[in-house]
Coordinates of C-alpha atoms in Angstrom, one line a residue:
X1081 CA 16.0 -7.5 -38.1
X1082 CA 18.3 -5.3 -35.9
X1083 CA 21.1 -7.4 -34.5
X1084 CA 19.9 -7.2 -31.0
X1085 CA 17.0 -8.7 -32.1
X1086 CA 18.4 -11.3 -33.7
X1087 CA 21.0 -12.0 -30.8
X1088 CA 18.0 -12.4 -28.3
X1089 CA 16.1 -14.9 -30.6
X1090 CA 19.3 -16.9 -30.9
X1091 CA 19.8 -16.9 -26.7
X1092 CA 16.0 -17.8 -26.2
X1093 CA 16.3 -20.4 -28.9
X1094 CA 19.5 -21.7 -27.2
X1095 CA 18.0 -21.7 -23.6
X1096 CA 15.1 -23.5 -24.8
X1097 CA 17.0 -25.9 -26.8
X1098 CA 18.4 -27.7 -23.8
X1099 CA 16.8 -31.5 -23.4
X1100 CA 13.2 -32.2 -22.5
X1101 CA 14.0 -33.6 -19.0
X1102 CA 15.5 -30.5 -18.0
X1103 CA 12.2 -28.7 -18.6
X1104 CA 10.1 -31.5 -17.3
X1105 CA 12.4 -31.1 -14.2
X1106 CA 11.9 -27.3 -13.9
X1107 CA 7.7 -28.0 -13.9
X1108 CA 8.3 -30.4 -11.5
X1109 CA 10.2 -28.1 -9.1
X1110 CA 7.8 -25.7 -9.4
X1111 CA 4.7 -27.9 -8.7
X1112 CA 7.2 -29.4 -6.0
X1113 CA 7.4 -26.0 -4.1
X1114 CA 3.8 -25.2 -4.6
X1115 CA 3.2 -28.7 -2.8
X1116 CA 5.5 -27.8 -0.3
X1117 CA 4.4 -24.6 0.8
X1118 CA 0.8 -26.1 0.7
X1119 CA 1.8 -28.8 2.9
X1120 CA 3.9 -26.4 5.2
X1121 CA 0.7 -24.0 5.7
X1122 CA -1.8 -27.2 5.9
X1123 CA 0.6 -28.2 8.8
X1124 CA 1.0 -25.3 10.7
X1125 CA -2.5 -24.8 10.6
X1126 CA -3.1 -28.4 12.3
X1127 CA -0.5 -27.6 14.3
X1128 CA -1.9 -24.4 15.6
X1129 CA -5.3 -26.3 15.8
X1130 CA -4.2 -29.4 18.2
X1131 CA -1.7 -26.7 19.9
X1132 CA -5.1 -24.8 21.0
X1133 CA -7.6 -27.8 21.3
X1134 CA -4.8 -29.7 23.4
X1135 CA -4.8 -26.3 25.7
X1136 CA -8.4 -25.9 25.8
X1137 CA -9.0 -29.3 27.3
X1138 CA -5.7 -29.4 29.6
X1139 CA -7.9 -25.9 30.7
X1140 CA -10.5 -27.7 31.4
X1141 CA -9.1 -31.0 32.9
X1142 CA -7.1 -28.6 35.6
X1143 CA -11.3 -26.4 36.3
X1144 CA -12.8 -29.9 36.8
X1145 CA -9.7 -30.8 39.3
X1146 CA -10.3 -27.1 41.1
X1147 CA -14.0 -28.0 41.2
X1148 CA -13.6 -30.9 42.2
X1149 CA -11.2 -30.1 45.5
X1150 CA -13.3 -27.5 46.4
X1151 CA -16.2 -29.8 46.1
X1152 CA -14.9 -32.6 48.2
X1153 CA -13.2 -30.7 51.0
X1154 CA -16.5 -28.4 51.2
X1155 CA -18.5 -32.0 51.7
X1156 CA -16.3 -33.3 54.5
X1157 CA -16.0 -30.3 56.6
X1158 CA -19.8 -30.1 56.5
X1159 CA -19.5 -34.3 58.0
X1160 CA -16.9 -33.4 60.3
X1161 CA -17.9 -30.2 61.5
X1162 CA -21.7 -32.2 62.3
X1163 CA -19.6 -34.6 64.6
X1164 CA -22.5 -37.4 63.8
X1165 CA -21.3 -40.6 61.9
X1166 CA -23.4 -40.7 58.7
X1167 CA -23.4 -44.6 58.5
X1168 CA -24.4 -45.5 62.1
X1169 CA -25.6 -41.9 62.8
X1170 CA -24.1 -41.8 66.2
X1171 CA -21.4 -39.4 67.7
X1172 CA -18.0 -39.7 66.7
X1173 CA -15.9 -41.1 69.7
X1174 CA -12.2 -40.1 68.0
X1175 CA -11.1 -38.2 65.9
X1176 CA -9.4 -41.8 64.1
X1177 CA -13.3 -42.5 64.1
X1178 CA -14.2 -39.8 62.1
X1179 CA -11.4 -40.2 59.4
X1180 CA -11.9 -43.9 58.6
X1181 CA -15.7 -42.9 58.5
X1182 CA -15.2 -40.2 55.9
X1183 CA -12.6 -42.1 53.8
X1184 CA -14.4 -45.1 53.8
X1185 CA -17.9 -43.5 52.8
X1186 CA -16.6 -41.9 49.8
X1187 CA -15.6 -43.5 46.9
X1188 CA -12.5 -41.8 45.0
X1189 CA -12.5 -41.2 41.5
X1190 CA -10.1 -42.5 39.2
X1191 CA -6.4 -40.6 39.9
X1192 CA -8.1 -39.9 43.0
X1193 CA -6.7 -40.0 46.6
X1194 CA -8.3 -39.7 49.6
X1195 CA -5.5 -40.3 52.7
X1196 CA -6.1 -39.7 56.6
X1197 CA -3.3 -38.6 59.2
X1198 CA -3.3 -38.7 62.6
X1199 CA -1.2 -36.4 65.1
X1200 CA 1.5 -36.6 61.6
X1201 CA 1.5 -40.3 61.3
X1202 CA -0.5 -42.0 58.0
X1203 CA -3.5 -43.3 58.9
X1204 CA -6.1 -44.3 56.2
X1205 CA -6.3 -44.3 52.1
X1206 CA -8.6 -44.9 49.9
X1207 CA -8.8 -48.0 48.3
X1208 CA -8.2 -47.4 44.5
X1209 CA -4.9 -47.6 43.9
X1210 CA -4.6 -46.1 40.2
X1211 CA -1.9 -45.0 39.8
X1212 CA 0.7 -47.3 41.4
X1213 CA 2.5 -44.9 43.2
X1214 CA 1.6 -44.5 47.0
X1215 CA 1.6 -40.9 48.7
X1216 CA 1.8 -42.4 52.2
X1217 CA 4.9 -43.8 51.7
X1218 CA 6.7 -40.5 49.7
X1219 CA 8.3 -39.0 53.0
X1220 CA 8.5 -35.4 51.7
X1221 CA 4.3 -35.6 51.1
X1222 CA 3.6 -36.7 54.2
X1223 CA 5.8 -34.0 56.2
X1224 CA 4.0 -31.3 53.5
X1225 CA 0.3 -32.4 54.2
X1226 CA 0.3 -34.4 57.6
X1227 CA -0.2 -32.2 60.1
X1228 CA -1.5 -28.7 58.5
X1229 CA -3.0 -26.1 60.7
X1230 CA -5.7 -24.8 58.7
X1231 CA -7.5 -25.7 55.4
X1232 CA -4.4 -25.7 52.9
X1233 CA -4.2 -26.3 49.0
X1234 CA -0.9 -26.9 46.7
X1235 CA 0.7 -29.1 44.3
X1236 CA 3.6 -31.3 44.6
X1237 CA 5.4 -33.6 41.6
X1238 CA 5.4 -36.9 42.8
X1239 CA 7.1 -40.2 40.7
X1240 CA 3.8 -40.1 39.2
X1241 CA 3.9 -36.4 38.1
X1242 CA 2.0 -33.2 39.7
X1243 CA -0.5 -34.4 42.1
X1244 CA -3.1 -31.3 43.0
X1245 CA -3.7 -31.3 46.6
X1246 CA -5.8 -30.0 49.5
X1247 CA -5.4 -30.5 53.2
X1248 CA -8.5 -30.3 56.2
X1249 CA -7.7 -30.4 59.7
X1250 CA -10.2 -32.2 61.5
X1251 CA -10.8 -32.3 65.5
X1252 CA -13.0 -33.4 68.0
X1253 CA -14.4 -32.1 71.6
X1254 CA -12.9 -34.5 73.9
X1255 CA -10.3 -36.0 72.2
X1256 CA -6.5 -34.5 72.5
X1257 CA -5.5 -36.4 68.7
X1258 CA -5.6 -33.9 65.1
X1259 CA -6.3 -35.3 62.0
X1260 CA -5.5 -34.4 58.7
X1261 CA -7.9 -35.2 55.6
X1262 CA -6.0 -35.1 52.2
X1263 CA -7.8 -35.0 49.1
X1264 CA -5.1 -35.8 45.9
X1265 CA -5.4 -35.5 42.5
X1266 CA -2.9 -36.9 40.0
X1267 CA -3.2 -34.1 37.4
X1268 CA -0.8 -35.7 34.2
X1269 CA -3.0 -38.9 34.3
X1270 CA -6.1 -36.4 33.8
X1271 CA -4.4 -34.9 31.1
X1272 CA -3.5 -37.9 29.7
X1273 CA -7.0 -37.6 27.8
X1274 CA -6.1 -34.3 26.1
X1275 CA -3.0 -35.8 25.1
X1276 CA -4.6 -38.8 23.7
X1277 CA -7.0 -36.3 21.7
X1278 CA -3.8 -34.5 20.6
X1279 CA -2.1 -37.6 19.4
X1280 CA -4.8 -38.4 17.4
X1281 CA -5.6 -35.2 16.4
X1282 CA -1.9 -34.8 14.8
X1283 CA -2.2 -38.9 12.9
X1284 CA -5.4 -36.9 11.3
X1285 CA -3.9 -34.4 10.7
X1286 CA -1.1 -35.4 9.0
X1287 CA -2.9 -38.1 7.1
X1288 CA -5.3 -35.0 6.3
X1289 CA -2.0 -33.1 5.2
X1290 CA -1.0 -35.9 2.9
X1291 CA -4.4 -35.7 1.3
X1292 CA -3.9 -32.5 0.7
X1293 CA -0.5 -32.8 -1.2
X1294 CA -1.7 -35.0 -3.2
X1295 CA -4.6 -32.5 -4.1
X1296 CA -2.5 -29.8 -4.0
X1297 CA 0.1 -31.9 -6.9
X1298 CA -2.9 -32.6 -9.2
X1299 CA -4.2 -28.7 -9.1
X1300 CA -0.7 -27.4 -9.4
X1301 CA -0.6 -29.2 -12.6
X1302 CA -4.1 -28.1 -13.7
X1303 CA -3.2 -24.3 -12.5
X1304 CA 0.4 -24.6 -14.3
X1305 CA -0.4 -26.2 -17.2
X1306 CA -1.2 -22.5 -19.0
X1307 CA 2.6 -21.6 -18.3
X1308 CA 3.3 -24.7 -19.9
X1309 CA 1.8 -24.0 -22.6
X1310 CA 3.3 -20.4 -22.4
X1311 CA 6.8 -22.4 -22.4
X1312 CA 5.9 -25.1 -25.7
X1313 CA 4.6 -21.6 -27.1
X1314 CA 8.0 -19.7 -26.6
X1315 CA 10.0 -22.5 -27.8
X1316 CA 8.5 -23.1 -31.0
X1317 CA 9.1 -19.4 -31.9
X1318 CA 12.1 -18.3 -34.0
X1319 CA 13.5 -15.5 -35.4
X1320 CA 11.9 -17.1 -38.7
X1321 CA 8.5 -17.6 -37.5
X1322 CA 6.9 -15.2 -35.1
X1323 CA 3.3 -16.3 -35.6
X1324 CA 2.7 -18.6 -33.0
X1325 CA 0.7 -17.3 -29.9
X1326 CA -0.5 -18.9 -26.4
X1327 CA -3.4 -20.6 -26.6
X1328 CA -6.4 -18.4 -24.5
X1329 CA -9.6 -19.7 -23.2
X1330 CA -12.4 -17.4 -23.7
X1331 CA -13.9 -18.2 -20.4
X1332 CA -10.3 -17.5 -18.5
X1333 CA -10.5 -14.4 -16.6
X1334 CA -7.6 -15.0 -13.9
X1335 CA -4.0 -13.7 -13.7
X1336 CA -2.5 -16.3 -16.1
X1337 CA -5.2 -15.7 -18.8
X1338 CA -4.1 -11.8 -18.1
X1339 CA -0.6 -12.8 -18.8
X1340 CA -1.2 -15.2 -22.0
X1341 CA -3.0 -11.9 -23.0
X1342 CA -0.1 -9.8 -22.3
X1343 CA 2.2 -12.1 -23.7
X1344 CA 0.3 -12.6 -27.0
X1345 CA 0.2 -8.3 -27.3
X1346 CA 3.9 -8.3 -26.8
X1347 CA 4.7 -10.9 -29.6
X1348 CA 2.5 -9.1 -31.8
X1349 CA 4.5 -5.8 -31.4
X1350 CA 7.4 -8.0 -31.8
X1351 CA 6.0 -9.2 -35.1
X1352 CA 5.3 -6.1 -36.0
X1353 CA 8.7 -4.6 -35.2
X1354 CA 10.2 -7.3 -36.9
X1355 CA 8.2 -7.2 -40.0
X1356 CA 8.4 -3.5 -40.5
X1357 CA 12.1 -4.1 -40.2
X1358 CA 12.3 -7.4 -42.8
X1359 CA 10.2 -5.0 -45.1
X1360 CA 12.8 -2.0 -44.8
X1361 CA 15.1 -4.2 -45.4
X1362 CA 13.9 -5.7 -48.8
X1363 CA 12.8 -2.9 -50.1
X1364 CA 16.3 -0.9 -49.4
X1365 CA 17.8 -4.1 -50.9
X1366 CA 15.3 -3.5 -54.1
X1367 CA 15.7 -0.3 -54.4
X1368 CA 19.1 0.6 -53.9
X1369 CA 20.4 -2.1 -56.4
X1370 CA 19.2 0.0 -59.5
X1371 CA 21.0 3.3 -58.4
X1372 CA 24.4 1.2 -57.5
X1373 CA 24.2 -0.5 -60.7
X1374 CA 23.8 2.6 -62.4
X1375 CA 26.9 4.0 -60.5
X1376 CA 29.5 1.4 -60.7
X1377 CA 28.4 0.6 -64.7
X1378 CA 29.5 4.4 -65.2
X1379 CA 32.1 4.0 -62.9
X1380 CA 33.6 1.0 -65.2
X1381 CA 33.2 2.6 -68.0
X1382 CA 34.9 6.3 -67.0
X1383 CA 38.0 7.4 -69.0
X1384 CA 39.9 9.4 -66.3
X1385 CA 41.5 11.4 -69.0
X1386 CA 38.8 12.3 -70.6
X1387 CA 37.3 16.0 -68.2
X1388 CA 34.5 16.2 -69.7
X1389 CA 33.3 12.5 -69.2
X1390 CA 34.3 12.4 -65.7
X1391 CA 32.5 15.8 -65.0
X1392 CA 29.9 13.7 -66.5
X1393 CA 29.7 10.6 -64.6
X1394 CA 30.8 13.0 -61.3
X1395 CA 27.1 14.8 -61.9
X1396 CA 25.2 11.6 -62.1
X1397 CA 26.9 9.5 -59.4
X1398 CA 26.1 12.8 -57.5
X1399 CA 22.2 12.4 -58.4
X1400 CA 21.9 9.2 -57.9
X1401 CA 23.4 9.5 -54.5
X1402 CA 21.0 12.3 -54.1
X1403 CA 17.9 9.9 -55.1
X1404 CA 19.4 7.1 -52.8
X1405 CA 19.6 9.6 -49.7
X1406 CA 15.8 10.6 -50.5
X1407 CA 14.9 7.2 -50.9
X1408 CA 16.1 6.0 -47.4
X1409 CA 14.7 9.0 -45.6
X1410 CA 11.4 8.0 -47.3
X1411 CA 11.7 4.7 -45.9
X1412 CA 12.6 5.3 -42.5
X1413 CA 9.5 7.7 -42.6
X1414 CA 7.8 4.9 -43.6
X1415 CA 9.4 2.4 -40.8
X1416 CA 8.3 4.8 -38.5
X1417 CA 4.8 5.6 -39.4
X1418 CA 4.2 1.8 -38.7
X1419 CA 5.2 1.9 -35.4
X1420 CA 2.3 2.9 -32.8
X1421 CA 4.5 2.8 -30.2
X1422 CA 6.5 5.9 -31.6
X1423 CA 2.9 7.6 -31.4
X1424 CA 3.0 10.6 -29.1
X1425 CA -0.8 11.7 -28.9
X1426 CA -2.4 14.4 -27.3
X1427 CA -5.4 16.3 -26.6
X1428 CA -5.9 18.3 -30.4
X1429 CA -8.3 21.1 -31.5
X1430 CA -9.0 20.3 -34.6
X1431 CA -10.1 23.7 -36.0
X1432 CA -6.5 25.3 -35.1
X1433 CA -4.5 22.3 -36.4
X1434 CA -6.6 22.8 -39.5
X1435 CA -6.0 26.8 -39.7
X1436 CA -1.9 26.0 -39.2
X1437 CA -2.3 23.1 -41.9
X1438 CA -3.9 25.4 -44.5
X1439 CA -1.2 28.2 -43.7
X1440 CA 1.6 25.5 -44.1
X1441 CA 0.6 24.3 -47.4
X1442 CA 0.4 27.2 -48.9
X1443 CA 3.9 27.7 -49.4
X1444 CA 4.1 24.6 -51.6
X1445 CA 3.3 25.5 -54.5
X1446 CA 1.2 28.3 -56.7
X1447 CA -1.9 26.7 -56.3
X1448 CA -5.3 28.0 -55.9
X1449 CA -5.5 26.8 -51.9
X1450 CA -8.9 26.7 -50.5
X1451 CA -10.0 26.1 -46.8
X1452 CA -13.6 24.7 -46.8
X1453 CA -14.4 23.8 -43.5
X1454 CA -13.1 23.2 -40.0
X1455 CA -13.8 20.7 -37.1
X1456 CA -15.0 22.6 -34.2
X1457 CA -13.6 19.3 -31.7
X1458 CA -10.7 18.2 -29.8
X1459 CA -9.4 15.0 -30.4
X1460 CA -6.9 12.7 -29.2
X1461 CA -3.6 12.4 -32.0
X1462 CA -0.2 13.0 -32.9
X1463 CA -0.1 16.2 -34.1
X1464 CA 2.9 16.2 -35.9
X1465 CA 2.3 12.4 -37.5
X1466 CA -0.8 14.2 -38.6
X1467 CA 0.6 17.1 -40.2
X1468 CA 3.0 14.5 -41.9
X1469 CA 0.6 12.9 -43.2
X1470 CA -1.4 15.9 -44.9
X1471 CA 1.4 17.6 -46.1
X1472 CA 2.1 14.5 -47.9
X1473 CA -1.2 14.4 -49.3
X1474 CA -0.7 18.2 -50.7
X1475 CA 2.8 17.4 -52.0
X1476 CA 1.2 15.0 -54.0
X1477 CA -1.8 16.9 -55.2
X1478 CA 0.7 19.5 -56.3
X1479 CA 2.4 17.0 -58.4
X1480 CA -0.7 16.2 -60.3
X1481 CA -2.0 20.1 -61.1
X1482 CA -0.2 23.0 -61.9
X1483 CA 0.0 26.8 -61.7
X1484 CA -3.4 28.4 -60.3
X1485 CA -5.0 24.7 -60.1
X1486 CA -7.4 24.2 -57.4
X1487 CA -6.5 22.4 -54.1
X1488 CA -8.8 22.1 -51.0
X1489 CA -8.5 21.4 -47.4
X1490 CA -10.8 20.4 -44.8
X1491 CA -11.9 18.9 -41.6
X1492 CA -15.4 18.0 -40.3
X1493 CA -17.0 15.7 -37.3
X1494 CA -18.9 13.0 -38.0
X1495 CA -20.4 11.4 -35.8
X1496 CA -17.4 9.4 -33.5
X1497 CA -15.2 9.7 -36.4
X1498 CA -13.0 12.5 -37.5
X1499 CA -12.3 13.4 -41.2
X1500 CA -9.4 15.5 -42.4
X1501 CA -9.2 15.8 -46.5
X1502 CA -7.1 17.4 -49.3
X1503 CA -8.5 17.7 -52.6
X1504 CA -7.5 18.7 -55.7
X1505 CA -8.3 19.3 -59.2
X1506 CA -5.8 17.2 -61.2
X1507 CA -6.6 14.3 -63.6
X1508 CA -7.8 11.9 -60.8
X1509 CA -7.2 8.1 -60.2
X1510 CA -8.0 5.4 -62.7
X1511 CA -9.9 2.7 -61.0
X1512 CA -7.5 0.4 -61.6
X1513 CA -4.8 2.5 -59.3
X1514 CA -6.7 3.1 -56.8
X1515 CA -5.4 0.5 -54.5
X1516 CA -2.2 0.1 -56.5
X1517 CA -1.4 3.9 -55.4
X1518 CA -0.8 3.0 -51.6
X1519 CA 1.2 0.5 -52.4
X1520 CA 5.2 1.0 -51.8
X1521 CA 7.2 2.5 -54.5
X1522 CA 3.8 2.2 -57.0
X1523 CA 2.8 5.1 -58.9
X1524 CA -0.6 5.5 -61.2
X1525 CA -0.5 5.8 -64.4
X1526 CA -0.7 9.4 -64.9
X1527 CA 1.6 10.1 -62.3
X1528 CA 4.2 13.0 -63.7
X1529 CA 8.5 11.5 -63.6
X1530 CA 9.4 12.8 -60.1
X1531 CA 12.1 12.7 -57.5
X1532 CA 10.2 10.6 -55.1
X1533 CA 10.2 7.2 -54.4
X1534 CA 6.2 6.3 -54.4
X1535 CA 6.1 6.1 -50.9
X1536 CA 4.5 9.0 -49.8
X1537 CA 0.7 7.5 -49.9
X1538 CA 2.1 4.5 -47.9
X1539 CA 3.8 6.9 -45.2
X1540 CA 0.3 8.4 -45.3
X1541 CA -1.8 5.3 -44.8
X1542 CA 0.3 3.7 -41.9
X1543 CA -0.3 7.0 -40.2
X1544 CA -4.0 6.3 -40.5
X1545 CA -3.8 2.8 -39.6
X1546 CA -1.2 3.4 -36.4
X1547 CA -4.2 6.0 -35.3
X1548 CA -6.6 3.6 -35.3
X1549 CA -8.0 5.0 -38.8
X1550 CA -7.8 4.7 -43.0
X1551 CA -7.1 6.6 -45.8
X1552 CA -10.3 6.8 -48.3
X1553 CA -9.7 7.4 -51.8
X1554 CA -12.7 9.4 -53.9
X1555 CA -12.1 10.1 -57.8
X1556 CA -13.6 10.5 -60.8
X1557 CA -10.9 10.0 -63.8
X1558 CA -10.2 14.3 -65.5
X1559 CA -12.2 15.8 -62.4
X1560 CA -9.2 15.4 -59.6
X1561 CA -9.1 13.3 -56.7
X1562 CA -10.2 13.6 -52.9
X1563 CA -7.7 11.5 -50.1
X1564 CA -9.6 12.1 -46.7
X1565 CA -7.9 10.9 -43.2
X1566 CA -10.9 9.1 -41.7
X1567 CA -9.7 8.7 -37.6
X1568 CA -11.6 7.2 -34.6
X1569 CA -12.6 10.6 -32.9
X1570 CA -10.9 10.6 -29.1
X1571 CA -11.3 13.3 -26.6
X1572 CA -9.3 10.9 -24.1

């Protein structure tokens, strides 16, 4: 494991580390803030909703008023302009005769005020006397309303609050007086029932709003508890065991089953990466203790004096130096063929990466090469992990014939899959090797002494298996041995 690795491990694992109550009090906060910007929406929308219904009916309070006004006045200049008493239906004698006729006849409604002037001077009122404040005796009212010209409307704030207003001059033939009819409306106590509905709208409200906190806490746990999970799950990994993953439910097809997903894909590439790099690591360890031995046991034994034993043990430090260089370029090749995300794929055609293959190989060795067939497709690889990966093959199908041997190449479409082989003529694969030969540093039987470190059919399968494909073995012990690259076929 690379020491970055191993440093980020160690910081998660000391982050995590810290007591339970500290992560019980970061869920906490976080189902806290959910809560709260629940409960802040769930108010502002109540808010917003009394805000409007409160305006709707203040609206419609203040149209029943102006309907109201218009109403009335219209209805006592049709009984004044008549000039016949309704009750007694006789004449009017005075004009003081016609307003205590018209106040007395109609009944005001509540926070309604009917009051009668004559030349200026108060006169009559209705009798209800909700509210108790008394227009008649508010100075600054009676100088506004008392002696008016023509029909006049207005508004005027009073102890009691805005009282609506409207003013008819009445007169009769015969008599010098002028009276003044004043109809009053005392608009906040109309209100007072929207405000009443707002008040109760906002105890709903916010008993609704507490309701839905409360909801809103339970669900935020339910809706959380995957990244709790998420959380137990990173915690019980360490830089010894990697293989724990977050729990999915099959049926889960929301954005924190996408990120369990995600988060489960990345630990298996970290896994991967991490294995790939323990496994480098033994097997450097393994192999390179033989050739050090080797080396410092000559080393121990070297009599300095002595040129032609130093010359010696100079020539076979210097080979195995040489074998331990080969050996960790092999196994870097290896490392590398076993990451997919080193992969750099393209669009292929298969025939011309088969044509340059079979010129390439050639050069190897003097063999009888053959080319026996070509894929007319394109598919979707890494050219150069590909070529890696046959040239392998042929390197070791030279090692197993010799001068003027047969060796074949080929590719061919079958059906989705894609299958690129190299065949030779050597003594073949015991069936007891067969699956011992892709194994790391593992050589068959009748494999010949060599310089290599047995790794070659490993590089060559993890480049199959990083491509989504396998290496197949087919052999029949003294009639040579076919290794054919069977890959998913991908135009895309």
């Amino acid at each position: 494991m690379t020491r970055a690795a191993e440093e980020a491990i160690i910081a998660t694992e000391a982050v995590d580390a810290g007591p339970e109550g500290r992560r019980a009090g970061r869920a906490t906060a976080a189902r806290t803030r959910i809560v709260g910007w629940v409960l802040l929406l769930v108010l502002a929308s109540l808010g917003v909703v009394t805000f409007v219904t409160w305006l709707l009916l203040i609206n419609e309070s203040d149209r029943r008023i102006d309907e109201a006004l218009r109403s009335e006045t219209a209805e006592f200049a049709r009984v004044t302009v008549t000039g016949i008493n309704p009750t007694t239906g006789r004449p009017y004698g005075s004009v003081d005769e016609i307003l205590r006729s018209v106040i007395a006849a109609n009944v005001a409604r509540p926070n309604e005020k009917f009051l009668g002037y004559l030349d200026g001077e108060f006169r009559w009122e209705s009798r209800r006397t909700s509210p108790r404040v008394l227009l008649r005796e508010d100075p600054a009212f009676n100088r506004l309303v008392a002696d008016v010209p023509r029909l006049t409307s207005g508004s005027y704030l009073s102890e009691a609050g805005e009282v609506r207003w409207s003013a008819l001059p009445v007169g009769l033939a015969g008599d010098p007086a002028t009276g003044v009819i004043v109809i009053g409306y005392f608009t906040e106590q109309e209100h007072e029932f929207a405000n009443e509905a707002a008040r109760l709208m906002g105890l709903v409200g916010f008993g609704t709003a507490l309701l839905s906190a409360v909801g809103a806490w339970l669900v935020a746990g339910r809706i959380l508890r995957p990244l709790r999970d998420v959380a137990a799950t990173a915690r019980t990994i360490t830089g010894s065991d990697l293989s724990r993953r977050v729990p999915q439910h099959a049926r889960a097809r929301d954005e924190i089953a996408e990120l369990a997903g995600t988060l489960n894909a990345m630990l298996d590439r970290v896994q991967s990466g991490v294995q790939a790099q323990r496994r480098f690591v033994d097997d450097a360890g393994h192999e390179l203790r033989t050739p050090i031995t080797i080396v410092r046991g000559h080393l121990g034994v070297l009599d300095a004096r002595d040129p032609e034993d130093v010359t010696e043990t100079v020539a076979l430090v210097d080979d195995e130096l040489e074998r331990m260089n080969r050996l960790v370029s092999e196994m870097l090749a290896l490392t590398r063929a076993e990451q997919p995300s080193l992969l750099r794929p393209e669009s292929v055609d298969v025939a011309e990466l088969t044509r340059e293959l079979f010129d390439k190989l050639t050069g190897l060795a003097d063999r009888d090469w053959q080319l026996e067939s070509v894929a007319h497709v394109h598919a979707r690889m890494d050219p150069h992990r590909i070529t890696q990966a046959v040239v392998a093959l042929a390197d070791n199908a030279t090692r197993f014939t010799g001068a003027g041997d047969r060796i074949a190449l080929g590719s061919e479409a079958v059906g989705d899959r894609l299958r690129v082989w190299v065949a030779d003529g050597g003594p073949g694969v015991a069936p007891e090797d067969r699956h011992r030969v892709f194994r790391r540093f593992a050589r068959g039987e009748n494999a010949p002494r060599s310089d290599g470190a047995g790794l070659g059919l490993s590089i060559v399968e993890a480049i199959a298996t990083t491509h989504g494909g396998r290496v197949l073995l087919e052999s029949t012990p003294g009639h040579g041995a076919t290794f054919t690259l069977d890959l998913p076929r991908s135009e895309t």
